[in-house]
């Protein structure tokens, strides 16, 4: 917190909120404990929020609601169902590649246009103070990168990320690696490009991130393992 003590801090709890009452997995266990600890500080410069997919904007949450989410009890029948990937099956793989091409070249372009129009119309609905910090501690696939980038640029937000694992990545010769507006990129790449502060959960995660950044020739922002 001392790294971000000069401004208001907004703590995103989208993953914890959407996973409330489910049996927690690794990410939600970390996120829940972090949210609970921050809520217990009772600091006036810490606020809580989540991304509302339906409204397509961040909405405010009280510290009491945030703590309730972080300490919610699991419902026995709400555990995740195992999913078997069929993408590598010979008859399925071509259709998967076609779906990926359509998503990247057509759907995402239409989505960016729609979101840009929506963001312009709802700019006054922002809950963030300009020049504040947004701490994202959950799963990035639950965020909309287009919306997040637009909000960051419009309000000069500093983005701080809890970093878990180096999963999917892109190579340095991928055109998206040189495109500052690319949004169809893995979460690890988005963090390296957009973060003002990165908080790895372990020395191993930090090492993996630094090695990838070095291989890509990317200068990282401040990195502090928690």
Coordinates of N, CA and C in Angstrom, one line a residue:
X1 N 0.8 -1.2 0.0 CA 0.0 0.0 0.0 C 0.9 1.3 0.0
X2 N 2.1 1.2 0.5 CA 2.9 2.4 0.6 C 3.3 2.8 -0.9
X3 N 3.3 1.8 -1.8 CA 3.6 2.2 -3.2 C 2.5 2.9 -3.8
X4 N 1.3 2.9 -3.3 CA 0.1 3.5 -3.9 C -0.6 4.5 -2.9
X5 N 0.2 5.0 -1.9 CA -0.4 5.8 -0.8 C -0.8 7.2 -1.2
X6 N -0.4 7.7 -2.4 CA -0.6 9.1 -2.7 C -2.0 9.3 -3.4
X7 N -2.8 8.3 -3.6 CA -4.0 8.5 -4.3 C -5.0 7.4 -3.8
X8 N -6.3 7.6 -4.3 CA -7.3 6.6 -3.9 C -7.0 5.3 -4.7
X9 N -7.3 4.2 -3.9 CA -7.1 2.8 -4.5 C -8.5 2.2 -4.6
X10 N -8.8 1.7 -5.8 CA -10.0 0.9 -6.0 C -9.6 -0.5 -6.2
X11 N -10.2 -1.4 -5.4 CA -9.9 -2.8 -5.4 C -11.0 -3.5 -6.2
X12 N -10.6 -4.2 -7.3 CA -11.6 -4.9 -8.1 C -11.8 -6.3 -7.5
X13 N -13.0 -6.7 -7.4 CA -13.3 -8.1 -6.9 C -14.3 -8.8 -7.8
X14 N -14.1 -8.6 -9.1 CA -15.0 -9.3 -10.0 C -15.0 -10.8 -9.9
X15 N -13.8 -11.4 -9.9 CA -13.7 -12.8 -9.8 C -14.3 -13.4 -8.5
X16 N -14.0 -12.8 -7.4 CA -14.5 -13.2 -6.1 C -16.0 -13.1 -6.1
X17 N -16.6 -12.0 -6.7 CA -18.0 -11.8 -6.7 C -18.7 -12.9 -7.6
X18 N -18.1 -13.1 -8.7 CA -18.8 -14.1 -9.6 C -18.6 -15.5 -9.1
X19 N -17.6 -15.8 -8.3 CA -17.3 -17.1 -7.8 C -17.8 -17.3 -6.4
X20 N -18.5 -16.3 -5.8 CA -19.0 -16.4 -4.5 C -19.9 -17.6 -4.3
X21 N -19.8 -18.3 -3.2 CA -20.6 -19.5 -2.9 C -20.1 -20.7 -3.6
X22 N -19.1 -20.5 -4.4 CA -18.5 -21.7 -5.1 C -17.3 -22.1 -4.3
X23 N -16.9 -23.4 -4.4 CA -15.7 -23.9 -3.7 C -14.5 -23.2 -4.3
X24 N -13.7 -22.4 -3.5 CA -12.7 -21.6 -4.0 C -11.5 -22.4 -4.6
X25 N -10.9 -21.8 -5.7 CA -9.7 -22.4 -6.2 C -8.6 -21.5 -5.9
X26 N -7.4 -21.7 -6.5 CA -6.2 -21.0 -6.1 C -6.3 -19.5 -6.2
X27 N -6.8 -19.0 -7.3 CA -6.9 -17.6 -7.5 C -7.9 -16.9 -6.6
X28 N -9.1 -17.5 -6.4 CA -10.0 -16.9 -5.5 C -9.6 -17.0 -4.1
X29 N -8.9 -18.0 -3.7 CA -8.4 -18.0 -2.3 C -7.5 -16.8 -2.0
X30 N -6.6 -16.6 -3.0 CA -5.7 -15.4 -2.8 C -6.5 -14.1 -2.8
X31 N -7.4 -14.0 -3.8 CA -8.2 -12.8 -3.9 C -9.0 -12.5 -2.7
X32 N -9.7 -13.6 -2.2 CA -10.6 -13.4 -1.1 C -9.8 -12.9 0.1
X33 N -8.6 -13.5 0.4 CA -7.9 -13.1 1.6 C -7.4 -11.7 1.4
X34 N -7.0 -11.3 0.2 CA -6.5 -9.9 0.0 C -7.7 -8.9 0.2
X35 N -8.8 -9.2 -0.4 CA -10.0 -8.3 -0.2 C -10.4 -8.2 1.3
X36 N -10.4 -9.3 2.0 CA -10.8 -9.3 3.4 C -9.8 -8.5 4.2
X37 N -8.5 -8.6 3.9 CA -7.5 -7.9 4.7 C -7.6 -6.4 4.4
X38 N -7.9 -6.0 3.1 CA -8.0 -4.6 2.8 C -9.3 -4.0 3.4
X39 N -10.4 -4.8 3.4 CA -11.6 -4.3 4.0 C -11.5 -4.0 5.5
X40 N -10.7 -4.9 6.1 CA -10.5 -4.8 7.6 C -9.6 -3.6 8.0
X41 N -8.9 -3.0 7.0 CA -8.1 -1.8 7.3 C -9.0 -0.6 7.6
X42 N -10.2 -0.5 7.1 CA -11.1 0.6 7.3 C -10.5 1.9 6.9
X43 N -9.8 1.9 5.8 CA -9.1 3.1 5.3 C -10.0 3.9 4.3
X44 N -10.1 5.2 4.5 CA -11.0 6.0 3.7 C -10.5 6.1 2.3
X45 N -9.2 5.8 2.0 CA -8.7 6.0 0.6 C -8.8 4.6 -0.1
X46 N -9.4 3.6 0.4 CA -9.6 2.3 -0.3 C -11.1 2.1 -0.6
X47 N -11.4 1.9 -1.9 CA -12.8 1.6 -2.3 C -12.8 0.3 -3.0
X48 N -14.0 -0.3 -3.2 CA -14.1 -1.6 -3.8 C -15.1 -1.5 -5.0
X49 N -14.9 -2.3 -6.0 CA -15.7 -2.3 -7.2 C -15.6 -3.7 -7.8
X50 N -16.5 -3.8 -8.8 CA -16.5 -5.0 -9.7 C -17.0 -4.6 -11.1
X51 N -16.6 -5.4 -12.1 CA -17.0 -5.1 -13.4 C -18.4 -5.9 -13.7
X52 N -19.4 -5.1 -14.0 CA -20.7 -5.6 -14.3 C -20.8 -5.9 -15.8
X53 N -20.8 -7.1 -16.2 CA -20.9 -7.5 -17.6 C -22.1 -7.0 -18.3
X54 N -23.3 -7.1 -17.6 CA -24.5 -6.7 -18.2 C -24.6 -5.2 -18.4
X55 N -24.2 -4.4 -17.4 CA -24.2 -2.9 -17.6 C -22.9 -2.4 -18.3
X56 N -22.0 -3.3 -18.5 CA -20.7 -3.0 -19.1 C -20.0 -1.8 -18.5
X57 N -19.9 -1.8 -17.2 CA -19.1 -0.8 -16.5 C -18.8 -1.3 -15.1
X58 N -17.8 -0.6 -14.5 CA -17.5 -0.9 -13.1 C -18.6 -0.3 -12.2
X59 N -18.9 -1.0 -11.2 CA -19.9 -0.6 -10.2 C -19.3 -0.6 -8.8
X60 N -19.7 0.3 -8.0 CA -19.1 0.4 -6.6 C -19.7 -0.6 -5.7
X61 N -18.8 -1.1 -4.7 CA -19.3 -2.0 -3.7 C -18.8 -1.4 -2.4
X62 N -19.6 -1.6 -1.3 CA -19.2 -1.1 0.0 C -18.1 -2.1 0.6
X63 N -17.4 -1.6 1.6 CA -16.4 -2.5 2.2 C -17.1 -3.7 2.9
X64 N -18.4 -3.4 3.4 CA -19.1 -4.5 4.0 C -19.5 -5.6 3.0
X65 N -19.9 -5.1 1.8 CA -20.3 -6.1 0.8 C -19.1 -6.8 0.3
X66 N -17.9 -6.1 0.2 CA -16.7 -6.7 -0.3 C -16.3 -7.8 0.7
X67 N -16.4 -7.5 2.0 CA -16.0 -8.5 2.9 C -16.9 -9.7 2.9
X68 N -18.2 -9.5 2.7 CA -19.2 -10.5 2.6 C -18.9 -11.5 1.4
X69 N -18.5 -10.9 0.3 CA -18.1 -11.7 -0.8 C -16.8 -12.5 -0.5
X70 N -15.9 -11.9 0.1 CA -14.6 -12.5 0.4 C -14.8 -13.7 1.4
X71 N -15.8 -13.6 2.3 CA -16.0 -14.7 3.3 C -17.2 -15.5 3.1
X72 N -17.7 -15.5 1.8 CA -18.9 -16.2 1.5 C -18.7 -17.7 1.7
X73 N -19.7 -18.5 2.2 CA -19.5 -19.9 2.3 C -19.9 -20.6 1.0
X74 N -19.2 -21.7 0.8 CA -19.4 -22.5 -0.4 C -20.7 -23.3 -0.3
X75 N -21.4 -23.3 -1.4 CA -22.6 -24.1 -1.5 C -22.2 -25.5 -2.1
X76 N -22.5 -26.6 -1.5 CA -22.0 -27.9 -2.0 C -22.3 -28.2 -3.5
X77 N -23.4 -27.8 -4.0 CA -23.7 -28.1 -5.4 C -23.3 -27.0 -6.3
X78 N -22.5 -26.1 -5.9 CA -22.1 -25.0 -6.7 C -20.6 -25.1 -7.2
X79 N -20.0 -26.3 -7.0 CA -18.7 -26.4 -7.4 C -18.6 -26.5 -9.0
X80 N -17.4 -26.2 -9.5 CA -17.2 -26.2 -10.9 C -17.3 -27.6 -11.5
X81 N -17.9 -27.7 -12.7 CA -18.0 -28.9 -13.4 C -16.7 -29.1 -14.3
X82 N -16.1 -30.2 -14.3 CA -14.9 -30.4 -15.1 C -15.3 -30.3 -16.5
X83 N -14.5 -29.7 -17.3 CA -14.7 -29.5 -18.8 C -13.6 -30.2 -19.5
X84 N -13.9 -31.0 -20.5 CA -13.0 -31.8 -21.3 C -12.8 -31.0 -22.6
X85 N -11.5 -30.6 -22.9 CA -11.2 -29.9 -24.1 C -11.3 -30.8 -25.3
X86 N -12.0 -30.4 -26.4 CA -12.0 -31.2 -27.6 C -11.3 -30.5 -28.7
X87 N -10.6 -29.4 -28.4 CA -10.0 -28.6 -29.5 C -9.0 -29.3 -30.3
X88 N -8.3 -30.3 -29.7 CA -7.3 -31.0 -30.5 C -7.8 -32.1 -31.3
X89 N -9.0 -32.5 -31.2 CA -9.6 -33.6 -32.0 C -9.5 -33.3 -33.5
X90 N -9.0 -34.2 -34.3 CA -8.8 -34.0 -35.7 C -10.0 -33.3 -36.4
X91 N -11.2 -33.8 -36.1 CA -12.3 -33.2 -36.8 C -12.8 -31.9 -36.2
X92 N -12.3 -31.6 -35.1 CA -12.8 -30.3 -34.4 C -11.8 -29.2 -34.6
X93 N -10.5 -29.5 -34.7 CA -9.5 -28.5 -34.8 C -9.7 -27.5 -35.9
X94 N -10.0 -27.9 -37.1 CA -10.2 -26.9 -38.2 C -11.3 -25.9 -37.8
X95 N -12.4 -26.4 -37.2 CA -13.5 -25.5 -36.9 C -13.1 -24.5 -35.7
X96 N -12.2 -25.0 -34.9 CA -11.7 -24.2 -33.8 C -10.9 -23.1 -34.4
X97 N -10.0 -23.4 -35.3 CA -9.2 -22.4 -35.9 C -10.0 -21.3 -36.7
X98 N -11.1 -21.8 -37.3 CA -12.0 -20.9 -38.0 C -12.7 -19.9 -37.0
X99 N -13.1 -20.5 -35.9 CA -13.7 -19.7 -34.8 C -12.8 -18.7 -34.3
X100 N -11.5 -19.0 -34.1 CA -10.5 -18.1 -33.6 C -10.3 -17.0 -34.6
X101 N -10.2 -17.3 -35.9 CA -10.0 -16.3 -36.9 C -11.2 -15.3 -36.9
X102 N -12.4 -15.8 -36.8 CA -13.6 -15.0 -36.9 C -13.6 -14.1 -35.6
X103 N -13.3 -14.7 -34.5 CA -13.3 -13.9 -33.3 C -12.3 -12.7 -33.3
X104 N -11.1 -13.0 -33.8 CA -10.1 -12.0 -33.8 C -10.3 -10.9 -34.9
X105 N -10.8 -11.3 -36.1 CA -10.9 -10.4 -37.2 C -12.2 -9.8 -37.4
X106 N -13.3 -10.3 -36.9 CA -14.6 -9.8 -37.2 C -15.3 -9.4 -35.9
X107 N -15.5 -10.4 -35.0 CA -16.2 -10.1 -33.8 C -15.6 -9.1 -32.9
X108 N -14.3 -9.2 -32.7 CA -13.6 -8.2 -31.8 C -13.6 -6.8 -32.4
X109 N -13.5 -6.7 -33.7 CA -13.6 -5.4 -34.4 C -15.0 -4.8 -34.1
X110 N -16.0 -5.6 -34.3 CA -17.4 -5.1 -34.1 C -17.6 -4.7 -32.6
X111 N -17.0 -5.5 -31.7 CA -17.2 -5.3 -30.3 C -16.5 -4.0 -29.9
X112 N -15.2 -3.8 -30.4 CA -14.5 -2.5 -30.1 C -15.3 -1.3 -30.5
X113 N -16.0 -1.4 -31.7 CA -16.8 -0.3 -32.2 C -18.0 0.0 -31.3
X114 N -18.6 -1.1 -30.9 CA -19.8 -1.0 -30.0 C -19.4 -0.4 -28.7
X115 N -18.3 -0.9 -28.1 CA -17.9 -0.5 -26.8 C -17.5 1.0 -26.8
X116 N -16.8 1.4 -27.9 CA -16.4 2.8 -28.0 C -17.6 3.7 -28.0
X117 N -18.6 3.3 -28.7 CA -19.9 4.1 -28.7 C -20.5 4.1 -27.3
X118 N -20.5 2.9 -26.6 CA -21.1 2.8 -25.3 C -20.3 3.6 -24.3
X119 N -19.0 3.5 -24.4 CA -18.1 4.2 -23.4 C -18.3 5.7 -23.5
X120 N -18.4 6.2 -24.7 CA -18.6 7.7 -24.9 C -20.0 8.1 -24.3
X121 N -21.0 7.3 -24.4 CA -22.3 7.6 -23.9 C -22.4 7.5 -22.4
X122 N -21.5 6.7 -21.8 CA -21.6 6.5 -20.3 C -20.4 7.0 -19.6
X123 N -19.6 7.9 -20.2 CA -18.4 8.4 -19.5 C -18.7 9.0 -18.2
X124 N -19.8 9.6 -18.1 CA -20.2 10.3 -16.8 C -20.5 9.3 -15.7
X125 N -20.7 8.0 -16.1 CA -21.0 7.0 -15.1 C -19.8 6.4 -14.4
X126 N -18.6 6.9 -14.7 CA -17.4 6.4 -14.1 C -17.4 6.5 -12.6
X127 N -17.0 5.5 -11.8 CA -16.9 5.6 -10.4 C -15.5 6.0 -9.9
X128 N -14.6 6.0 -10.8 CA -13.2 6.2 -10.5 C -12.9 7.7 -10.4
X129 N -12.1 8.1 -9.5 CA -11.5 9.5 -9.5 C -10.4 9.5 -10.5
X130 N -10.2 10.6 -11.2 CA -9.0 10.7 -12.1 C -7.7 10.5 -11.3
X131 N -6.7 9.9 -12.0 CA -5.4 9.7 -11.4 C -5.4 8.8 -10.2
X132 N -6.3 7.9 -10.1 CA -6.4 6.9 -9.0 C -5.8 5.6 -9.5
X133 N -5.8 4.6 -8.5 CA -5.2 3.3 -8.8 C -6.3 2.3 -8.8
X134 N -6.3 1.4 -9.8 CA -7.2 0.3 -9.8 C -6.4 -1.0 -9.7
X135 N -6.7 -1.7 -8.6 CA -6.0 -3.0 -8.3 C -6.8 -4.1 -8.8
X136 N -6.3 -4.9 -9.7 CA -7.0 -6.0 -10.3 C -6.3 -7.3 -9.7
X137 N -7.1 -8.0 -8.9 CA -6.5 -9.1 -8.2 C -7.0 -10.5 -8.6
X138 N -7.9 -10.5 -9.6 CA -8.5 -11.8 -10.0 C -8.2 -12.2 -11.4
X139 N -9.1 -13.0 -12.0 CA -8.8 -13.5 -13.3 C -9.1 -12.5 -14.4
X140 N -8.1 -12.2 -15.3 CA -8.3 -11.2 -16.2 C -9.3 -11.5 -17.3
X141 N -9.6 -12.8 -17.5 CA -10.5 -13.2 -18.6 C -11.9 -12.7 -18.2
X142 N -12.1 -12.2 -17.0 CA -13.4 -11.7 -16.6 C -13.5 -10.2 -16.9
X143 N -12.4 -9.6 -17.4 CA -12.4 -8.2 -17.7 C -12.6 -8.0 -19.2
X144 N -13.0 -6.8 -19.6 CA -13.1 -6.4 -21.0 C -11.9 -5.5 -21.2
X145 N -10.9 -6.0 -22.0 CA -9.7 -5.2 -22.2 C -9.9 -3.9 -22.9
X146 N -10.9 -3.9 -23.8 CA -11.2 -2.6 -24.5 C -11.7 -1.6 -23.6
X147 N -12.7 -2.0 -22.8 CA -13.2 -1.1 -21.8 C -12.2 -0.6 -20.8
X148 N -11.4 -1.6 -20.3 CA -10.4 -1.3 -19.3 C -9.4 -0.3 -19.8
X149 N -8.9 -0.5 -21.1 CA -8.0 0.5 -21.7 C -8.6 1.9 -21.9
X150 N -9.8 1.9 -22.3 CA -10.5 3.2 -22.6 C -10.7 3.9 -21.2
X151 N -11.0 3.2 -20.2 CA -11.2 3.9 -18.9 C -9.9 4.4 -18.3
X152 N -8.8 3.6 -18.5 CA -7.5 4.0 -18.0 C -7.0 5.2 -18.7
X153 N -7.2 5.3 -20.0 CA -6.7 6.4 -20.8 C -7.5 7.7 -20.5
X154 N -8.9 7.5 -20.3 CA -9.7 8.7 -20.1 C -9.5 9.3 -18.8
X155 N -9.2 8.5 -17.7 CA -9.1 9.0 -16.4 C -7.7 8.9 -15.8
X156 N -6.7 8.5 -16.7 CA -5.3 8.4 -16.3 C -5.2 7.5 -15.1
X157 N -5.9 6.4 -15.1 CA -5.8 5.4 -14.0 C -4.4 4.7 -14.1
X158 N -3.9 4.4 -12.9 CA -2.8 3.5 -12.8 C -3.3 2.1 -12.5
X159 N -2.9 1.1 -13.3 CA -3.4 -0.3 -13.1 C -2.3 -1.1 -12.4
X160 N -2.8 -1.7 -11.3 CA -1.9 -2.6 -10.5 C -2.5 -4.0 -10.6
X161 N -1.7 -5.0 -10.9 CA -2.1 -6.3 -11.2 C -1.5 -7.3 -10.2
X162 N -2.3 -8.2 -9.6 CA -1.8 -9.4 -8.9 C -1.5 -10.4 -10.0
X163 N -0.2 -10.8 -10.1 CA 0.2 -11.8 -11.2 C 0.3 -13.2 -10.6
X164 N -0.4 -14.1 -11.2 CA -0.4 -15.5 -10.8 C 0.6 -16.4 -11.5
X165 N 0.3 -16.6 -12.8 CA 1.1 -17.5 -13.6 C 1.3 -16.9 -15.0
X166 N 2.4 -17.3 -15.6 CA 2.7 -17.0 -17.0 C 2.1 -18.1 -17.9
X167 N 0.9 -17.9 -18.4 CA 0.2 -19.0 -19.1 C 0.4 -18.7 -20.6
X168 N -0.6 -18.3 -21.3 CA -0.5 -18.1 -22.7 C 0.3 -16.8 -23.0
X169 N 1.2 -16.8 -24.0 CA 2.0 -15.7 -24.4 C 2.0 -15.6 -25.9
X170 N 2.6 -14.5 -26.4 CA 2.8 -14.3 -27.8 C 4.3 -14.0 -28.0
X171 N 4.8 -14.3 -29.2 CA 6.2 -14.1 -29.5 C 6.4 -12.7 -30.0
X172 N 7.7 -12.3 -30.0 CA 8.1 -10.9 -30.3 C 7.8 -10.5 -31.8
X173 N 7.7 -11.6 -32.6 CA 7.4 -11.3 -34.0 C 5.9 -11.3 -34.3
X174 N 5.1 -11.4 -33.3 CA 3.6 -11.3 -33.5 C 3.2 -9.9 -33.6
X175 N 2.5 -9.5 -34.6 CA 2.1 -8.1 -34.9 C 1.5 -7.4 -33.6
X176 N 0.7 -8.2 -32.8 CA 0.1 -7.7 -31.7 C 1.1 -7.2 -30.6
X177 N 2.3 -7.7 -30.7 CA 3.3 -7.3 -29.7 C 3.7 -5.9 -29.9
X178 N 3.5 -5.3 -31.1 CA 3.9 -4.0 -31.3 C 2.7 -3.0 -31.5
X179 N 1.6 -3.5 -31.2 CA 0.3 -2.7 -31.4 C -0.1 -2.3 -30.0
X180 N 0.0 -1.0 -29.6 CA -0.4 -0.6 -28.3 C -1.9 -0.6 -28.1
X181 N -2.7 -0.8 -29.1 CA -4.2 -0.9 -29.0 C -4.7 -2.3 -29.1
X182 N -3.8 -3.3 -29.3 CA -4.3 -4.7 -29.4 C -5.0 -5.1 -28.1
X183 N -6.1 -5.7 -28.3 CA -6.9 -6.2 -27.1 C -7.0 -7.7 -27.1
X184 N -6.8 -8.4 -28.3 CA -6.9 -9.8 -28.3 C -5.6 -10.5 -28.0
X185 N -5.1 -10.2 -26.8 CA -3.8 -10.7 -26.3 C -4.0 -11.4 -25.0
X186 N -3.1 -12.3 -24.7 CA -3.2 -13.0 -23.4 C -3.1 -12.0 -22.2
X187 N -3.6 -12.5 -21.1 CA -3.5 -11.6 -19.9 C -2.1 -11.2 -19.5
X188 N -1.2 -12.2 -19.6 CA 0.2 -11.8 -19.2 C 0.8 -10.7 -20.0
X189 N 0.4 -10.7 -21.3 CA 0.9 -9.7 -22.2 C 0.2 -8.3 -21.9
X190 N -1.0 -8.4 -21.6 CA -1.8 -7.2 -21.2 C -1.2 -6.6 -20.0
X191 N -0.9 -7.4 -19.0 CA -0.3 -6.9 -17.8 C 1.1 -6.2 -18.1
X192 N 1.9 -6.8 -18.8 CA 3.2 -6.2 -19.1 C 3.1 -4.9 -19.8
X193 N 2.1 -4.8 -20.7 CA 1.9 -3.5 -21.4 C 1.2 -2.4 -20.7
X194 N 0.2 -2.8 -19.9 CA -0.6 -1.8 -19.3 C -0.4 -1.5 -17.8
X195 N 0.4 -2.3 -17.1 CA 0.6 -2.2 -15.7 C 1.4 -1.0 -15.3
X196 N 1.1 -0.4 -14.2 CA 2.0 0.6 -13.5 C 2.7 -0.1 -12.3
X197 N 2.1 -1.2 -11.9 CA 2.7 -2.0 -10.8 C 2.3 -3.4 -11.0
X198 N 3.2 -4.4 -10.8 CA 2.9 -5.8 -10.9 C 3.2 -6.5 -9.5
X199 N 2.3 -7.3 -9.0 CA 2.4 -7.9 -7.7 C 2.4 -9.4 -7.9
X200 N 3.5 -10.1 -8.2 CA 3.5 -11.6 -8.4 C 3.2 -12.2 -7.0
X201 N 2.6 -13.4 -7.1 CA 2.3 -14.1 -5.9 C 3.4 -14.9 -5.3
X202 N 4.5 -15.1 -6.1 CA 5.6 -15.9 -5.7 C 6.9 -15.5 -6.4
X203 N 8.0 -15.9 -5.9 CA 9.3 -15.7 -6.6 C 9.3 -16.4 -7.9
X204 N 8.7 -17.6 -8.0 CA 8.7 -18.4 -9.2 C 7.9 -17.6 -10.3
X205 N 6.7 -17.1 -9.9 CA 6.0 -16.3 -10.9 C 6.7 -15.1 -11.3
X206 N 7.4 -14.4 -10.4 CA 8.1 -13.2 -10.8 C 9.3 -13.6 -11.7
X207 N 10.0 -14.7 -11.5 CA 11.1 -15.1 -12.3 C 10.6 -15.4 -13.7
X208 N 9.4 -16.2 -13.8 CA 8.9 -16.5 -15.1 C 8.5 -15.3 -15.9
X209 N 7.9 -14.3 -15.2 CA 7.5 -13.1 -15.9 C 8.7 -12.3 -16.4
X210 N 9.7 -12.2 -15.5 CA 10.9 -11.4 -15.9 C 11.7 -12.1 -17.1
X211 N 11.7 -13.4 -17.1 CA 12.4 -14.1 -18.2 C 11.6 -13.9 -19.5
X212 N 10.3 -13.9 -19.5 CA 9.5 -13.7 -20.7 C 9.7 -12.2 -21.1
X213 N 9.7 -11.3 -20.2 CA 9.9 -9.9 -20.6 C 11.2 -9.6 -21.2
X214 N 12.2 -10.3 -20.7 CA 13.6 -10.2 -21.2 C 13.6 -10.7 -22.7
X215 N 13.0 -11.9 -22.8 CA 13.0 -12.5 -24.2 C 12.2 -11.7 -25.2
X216 N 11.2 -10.9 -24.7 CA 10.5 -10.1 -25.6 C 11.1 -8.7 -25.7
X217 N 12.1 -8.4 -24.9 CA 12.7 -7.0 -24.9 C 11.8 -6.0 -24.4
X218 N 11.0 -6.3 -23.4 CA 10.0 -5.4 -22.7 C 10.5 -5.0 -21.4
X219 N 10.5 -3.7 -21.1 CA 10.9 -3.2 -19.8 C 9.6 -3.2 -18.9
X220 N 9.8 -3.9 -17.8 CA 8.7 -4.0 -16.9 C 8.5 -2.8 -16.0
X221 N 7.3 -2.5 -15.5 CA 7.1 -1.5 -14.5 C 7.6 -2.1 -13.2
X222 N 7.5 -1.3 -12.0 CA 7.9 -1.9 -10.7 C 7.2 -3.2 -10.5
X223 N 8.0 -4.2 -10.0 CA 7.5 -5.5 -9.7 C 7.9 -5.8 -8.2
X224 N 6.8 -6.1 -7.4 CA 7.0 -6.4 -6.0 C 6.3 -7.7 -5.6
X225 N 7.0 -8.7 -5.3 CA 6.4 -10.0 -5.0 C 5.7 -9.9 -3.6
X226 N 4.5 -10.4 -3.6 CA 3.7 -10.4 -2.3 C 3.6 -11.8 -1.7

